[in-house]
Amino acid sequence: MPEHTPIGLENPAAPVSAVTHSGNFHLDETLGYVILHYALAPDGDLRGRVMGTGPDGRLTFTRTRSPERIAAADIVFDVGGRYDPVTGRYDHHMKEKPLREDGTPYSAAGLLWKDYGMAAIRSILKNPAPEPEVAAIWQSLDRSLVLPIDLDDNGMTKMGKLSLADIVSACRPTWDTVELYGPDAAKTRETEGFANAAVAVAGHLVNMIDRVRASLKAESRVLAAYAQAEDKRILLMETGMPTEKVIFDHDLPVVYVVSPAAPDRWNVKAIPPVRGDFGQRVSLPEAWRGLDGATLASVSGVADAVFAHPARFICGAASRAGALKMAQLALEIDAAQAKG
C-alpha cells in the first residue's frame, strides 16, 4: 500500500491526465488504464475516453510516444523510463526494476494496483465496505490476478492460451493491417482494439471483485454456522453458498454440509478428503445408493427423503429437518459399520 497519497486521490475533483505508450498493447497497460478509470473517474466512459467520443469524467487518457506529451502528463505508466510514484511515474522497463518484497518484478499494472487498487475497488463495490474487507479483496486480487500479470509481462511465466492476456492480444490488429488498410485506418483499428480490450478487462476485474466479495461473505457465514453447530461434523447452512474452500482453509472437521437447494429441497453433500477430490471423508450409506422417492424413504427411515446419488456423495430430502436427519443417520451408520 502507498505511503504517499497517489496523484488524483488527494482531490477528487481535480482533473488528471494519464499517458501510456501507443503501438502494440498488452494486458499490462490495459489493466493499468482500467485501474485508473475506476480509481479516478468511474463516471467517465471507459471505451469512449480511449476513442475520444465519450465523456472523460475528470480523467484524460492518451496513448502516445511523444516525449513532450509524456513529460506533461500527471500520470505516466508503462513508458517513460522512470518509477517515481510521488510524481506519478509508473514504468518498469528500467535495468533496476521495481520489485515486490519477494523479489518479483512489478509490471506497470502491478505498480498502479499498489497505489490505486483500493480506490478502484471502492468504486466498483455496489455497497460501501469496511476497510478491512476492501484490503482483503485487494490482497486476493493482487495474488490471483495482478501477480500473474507481473510474471507474464516480465517474461517469467506465460499466462497461456485463453487467459486474460490472450484475450487482450486477440484485440490487437494483425501484422498486415497497414498493408491492407493503410496507416490511418491501421491507427484507428489499433485504438479500437485497445478500447475493446479495456472493456473486456474491466468486465473481468468487476466480476473478480464481486466474486471475492461474495467469497468473504460466505466465509463469515460458514464460520458462524460452524461455531453454532452441535455436531461439528455437520455444517447446517440456511442459505446455499460455497463452503468447501472455507472448510479446507480453516481445517474444519466437517463431513456433511446440509443446505437448501430449492424451495422444496434440502441437500446433504459429503466433503471430500482433499479439496477438489471426488471422494468423500465419509460416504453416504451403501444401502441408499441410487435410491429415490418412496423406496429411499423406506430404506432410510426419513419420510421425505428424495434421492441418494449412486456415487454416494450427495442426497436430499424435501425439508430441512429431513436432510439434517439423513446426515445424522449417515454418521450413525458409518460409526456402526466401523465397530464391525
C-alpha atoms as one frame of an Amber mdcrd trajectory, in Angstrom:
protein
   0.000   0.000   0.000   1.306   3.515  -0.785   2.979   5.624   1.884   2.198
   8.743  -0.158  -1.131   9.999  -1.499  -1.236   8.960  -5.170  -1.840  11.704
  -7.686  -5.551  12.308  -8.199  -6.683  10.812  -4.898  -5.892  13.854  -2.775
  -8.500  15.980  -4.596 -11.408  14.025  -6.092 -12.469  16.969  -8.249  -9.136
  17.906  -9.847  -8.586  16.901 -13.492  -5.926  14.244 -14.097  -4.102  13.395
 -17.311  -2.703   9.897 -17.814  -0.458   8.577 -20.570   0.741   5.184 -21.715
   2.536   4.242 -24.913   0.897   3.886 -28.302   1.535   0.982 -30.655   1.317
  -2.668 -29.690  -0.508  -3.180 -26.383  -0.646  -5.899 -23.747  -2.675  -6.830
 -20.687  -0.214  -4.896 -18.525  -1.068  -1.361 -19.654  -4.672  -2.283 -20.489
  -5.336  -3.242 -16.877  -3.383  -0.182 -15.765  -5.797   2.050 -17.658  -8.798
   0.183 -16.235  -7.472   0.610 -12.674  -7.081   4.365 -13.185 -10.559   4.592
 -14.698 -12.226   3.080 -11.642  -9.948   4.785  -9.126 -10.190   8.293 -10.552
 -13.156   8.686 -12.908 -15.612   5.766 -12.904 -18.304   8.156 -14.107 -16.440
   8.577 -17.398 -16.885   6.425 -20.490 -14.210   3.721 -20.343 -14.319   2.971
 -24.073 -15.306   6.427 -25.251 -12.377   8.035 -23.437  -9.975   5.879 -25.454
 -11.793   6.607 -28.725 -12.251  10.290 -27.978 -16.018  10.006 -28.324 -17.324
   9.783 -24.770 -17.221  11.856 -21.560 -13.880  11.597 -19.798 -15.063  12.309
 -16.291 -12.033  14.060 -14.844  -9.505  11.634 -16.358  -7.888  12.414 -19.712
  -6.162   9.392 -21.227  -3.689   9.379 -24.107  -1.677   6.673 -25.833   1.463
   8.249 -27.284   5.231   8.040 -27.529   5.705  11.792 -27.773   8.329  12.808
 -25.152   6.654  16.184 -24.736   3.209  14.713 -24.017   4.684  12.103 -21.719
   6.542  14.769 -19.762   3.410  16.921 -19.446   1.114  14.158 -18.110   0.198
  13.818 -14.447   0.441  10.015 -14.535   2.654   8.036 -16.909   2.674   4.239
 -16.933   4.485   1.514 -18.857   6.581   4.133 -20.631   8.959   6.948 -19.740
  11.769   5.023 -18.095  11.031   6.113 -14.525   9.401   4.691 -11.439   8.643
   7.559  -9.097   5.082   7.241  -7.761   5.255  10.540  -5.902   5.465  12.273
  -9.294   3.089   9.829 -10.990   5.676   7.801 -12.921   4.985   4.070 -13.179
   7.336   2.494 -15.688   9.060  -0.836 -15.024  11.326  -1.301 -18.034  14.477
   0.073 -16.412  17.562  -2.001 -15.634  16.826  -1.598 -11.914  13.212  -2.714
 -11.929  10.810  -2.001  -9.056  10.397  -5.258  -7.125   7.887  -6.836  -4.810
   9.077  -7.802  -1.326   9.797 -11.329  -2.556  11.914 -10.030  -5.442   9.305
 -10.471  -8.178   9.483  -7.568 -10.638   6.365  -5.468 -10.978   4.554  -4.738
 -14.202   3.044  -1.285 -14.689  -0.334  -2.791 -13.784   1.128  -4.108 -10.529
   2.573  -0.708  -9.672  -0.732   1.040 -10.333  -2.631  -1.651  -8.428  -0.415
  -0.998  -5.412  -1.283   2.707  -5.404  -4.770   2.847  -6.922  -6.231  -0.630
  -6.415  -8.014   0.121  -3.156  -9.675   3.201  -4.636 -10.720   1.192  -7.704
 -12.272  -1.494  -5.507 -14.239   1.074  -3.507 -15.670   2.477  -6.740 -16.597
  -0.940  -8.102 -18.329  -2.260  -4.971 -22.073  -1.623  -5.108 -22.295  -1.044
  -1.365 -19.708   0.639   0.866 -17.451  -1.889   2.574 -15.294  -1.571   5.692
 -11.611  -1.009   5.027 -10.549  -4.489   6.226 -12.854  -6.030   3.603 -11.533
  -3.727   0.870  -7.979  -4.640   1.896  -8.825  -8.353   1.814 -10.274  -8.020
  -1.701  -7.178  -6.086  -2.790  -4.887  -8.771  -1.395  -6.849 -11.602  -3.004
  -6.767  -9.991  -6.461  -3.131  -8.996  -6.063  -2.318 -12.677  -5.623  -4.725
 -14.212  -8.141  -4.789 -11.607 -10.945  -2.080  -8.958 -10.673   0.883 -11.133
  -9.683   0.389 -13.476 -12.690   0.346 -10.385 -14.915   3.584  -9.170 -13.329
   5.170 -12.554 -14.004   3.872 -12.757 -17.564   4.803  -9.215 -18.533   8.340
  -9.670 -17.189   8.824 -12.927 -19.105   8.901 -15.153 -16.015   5.728 -17.202
 -16.503   3.464 -17.424 -19.547  -0.239 -16.982 -18.847  -1.066 -19.092 -21.887
  -3.980 -19.652 -24.223  -7.480 -18.490 -23.278  -6.043 -16.395 -20.441  -6.921
 -12.736 -19.990  -3.588 -11.888 -21.610  -4.555 -13.919 -24.665  -7.935 -12.163
 -24.870  -6.184  -8.788 -24.893  -3.708  -9.982 -27.532  -6.611 -11.055 -29.735
  -7.864  -7.452 -29.728  -4.674  -6.199 -31.383  -4.628  -5.547 -35.150  -2.893
  -8.167 -37.266   0.630  -7.588 -38.540  -0.506  -6.706 -42.056  -3.155  -4.141
 -41.104  -1.197  -1.223 -42.585  -0.631  -3.206 -45.776  -4.330  -3.984 -46.119
  -5.969  -0.768 -44.956  -3.327   1.967 -44.894  -1.703   3.783 -41.957  -4.667
   5.938 -40.936  -7.111   3.043 -40.798  -4.489   0.929 -39.041  -4.162   3.563
 -36.310  -7.932   3.619 -35.881  -8.025  -0.178 -35.630  -5.286  -0.107 -33.020
  -7.213   2.412 -30.920 -10.425   0.394 -31.285  -8.551  -2.734 -30.293  -7.246
  -1.131 -27.106 -10.719   0.171 -26.282 -12.228  -3.289 -26.814  -9.507  -4.866
 -24.692 -10.125  -2.355 -21.905 -13.840  -3.196 -21.873 -13.061  -6.926 -21.621
 -10.503  -6.412 -18.849 -12.831  -4.093 -16.950 -15.615  -6.671 -17.039 -13.236
  -9.323 -15.738 -11.974  -7.076 -12.936 -15.501  -6.145 -11.839 -16.578  -9.792
 -11.825 -13.495 -10.906  -9.877 -14.019  -8.228  -7.243 -17.641  -9.272  -6.842
 -16.706 -12.935  -6.544 -14.083 -12.226  -3.886 -16.587 -10.050  -2.009 -19.097
 -12.886  -2.067 -16.410 -15.379  -1.018 -15.547 -13.284   2.041 -19.243 -13.064
   2.908 -19.559 -16.835   2.581 -16.520 -17.357   4.796 -18.068 -15.249   7.529
 -21.358 -17.155   7.370 -19.745 -20.581   7.210 -17.598 -19.890  10.265 -20.613
 -18.543  12.153 -22.655 -21.657  11.287 -19.779 -23.907  12.303 -19.482 -22.126
  15.657 -23.189 -22.801  16.298 -23.129 -26.458  15.191 -23.857 -29.014  17.895
 -22.108 -31.747  15.919 -19.072 -30.176  14.250 -19.174 -32.881  11.577 -22.444
 -31.499  10.199 -22.493 -27.945   8.875 -26.046 -26.647   8.608 -26.331 -23.666
   6.241 -29.576 -21.734   5.961 -28.593 -20.423   2.503 -26.812 -22.206  -0.302
 -23.274 -20.906  -0.866 -19.729 -22.214  -1.481 -18.465 -23.922   1.672 -15.657
 -26.277   0.653 -12.952 -23.594   0.374 -13.691 -22.321   3.876 -13.746 -25.832
   5.310 -10.296 -26.614   3.936  -8.810 -23.162   4.520  -9.757 -23.392   8.191
  -9.212 -27.147   8.558 -12.751 -27.754   9.809 -13.689 -31.385  10.576 -16.936
 -31.103   8.601 -18.142 -34.320   6.982 -21.514 -33.242   5.575 -22.940 -29.870
   4.552 -26.724 -29.534   4.784 -28.154 -26.632   2.782 -31.201 -25.615   0.713
 -31.066 -26.425  -2.995 -34.592 -25.303  -4.000 -37.774 -24.118  -2.252 -38.760
 -27.745  -1.557 -35.334 -29.399  -1.485 -32.520 -29.613   1.062 -29.349 -31.470
   0.175 -26.687 -33.288   2.132 -23.305 -33.044   0.438 -20.290 -35.081   1.538
 -16.966 -33.252   1.860 -14.023 -34.873   0.036 -10.847 -35.843   1.918  -8.852
 -33.436  -0.281 -10.211 -30.199  -1.718 -11.477 -30.732  -5.255 -11.295 -34.536
  -4.998 -14.157 -36.835  -5.992 -14.011 -38.949  -2.842 -15.732 -38.393   0.487
 -14.495 -38.157   4.059 -17.488 -40.334   4.891 -19.543 -41.707   2.011 -23.291
 -41.832   2.297 -24.668 -45.288   3.230 -24.284 -48.050   0.658 -27.896 -49.077
   1.263 -29.080 -45.689  -0.020 -27.041 -45.760  -3.218 -29.106 -44.732  -6.270
 -32.468 -44.885  -4.495 -35.173 -42.238  -4.651 -38.728 -41.459  -3.610 -40.699
 -43.947  -1.534 -38.015 -46.638  -1.793 -35.367 -44.365  -0.291 -37.786 -43.133
   2.372 -38.475 -46.718   3.393 -34.834 -47.799   3.447 -33.501 -44.679   5.178
 -36.351 -44.142   7.599 -36.651 -40.477   6.567 -40.210 -39.902   5.363 -39.467
 -37.082   2.948 -36.183 -38.427   1.554 -35.998 -37.581  -2.162 -32.850 -39.085
  -3.663 -29.389 -40.509  -2.992 -26.775 -40.276  -5.741 -25.207 -43.559  -6.908
 -21.752 -42.104  -6.212 -22.744 -41.620  -2.545 -21.601 -38.006  -2.302 -24.981
 -36.248  -2.194 -28.547 -36.952  -1.131 -31.568 -34.852  -0.362 -34.911 -34.506
   1.335 -37.897 -32.224   0.927 -37.317 -30.466   4.250 -34.529 -29.035   6.360
 -35.359 -31.468   9.160 -35.360 -34.410   6.765 -31.973 -33.553   5.275 -30.459
 -32.984   8.711 -31.811 -36.366   9.815 -30.226 -38.039   6.767 -26.843 -36.531
   7.673 -27.150 -37.717  11.264 -28.224 -41.214  10.206 -25.344 -41.459   7.722
 -22.855 -40.761  10.524 -24.542 -43.277  12.816 -24.463 -45.962  10.119 -20.797
 -45.285   9.387 -19.917 -45.483  13.107 -21.802 -48.781  13.473 -20.021 -50.262
  10.464 -16.663 -49.134  11.798 -17.289 -51.044  15.033 -17.856 -54.149  12.945
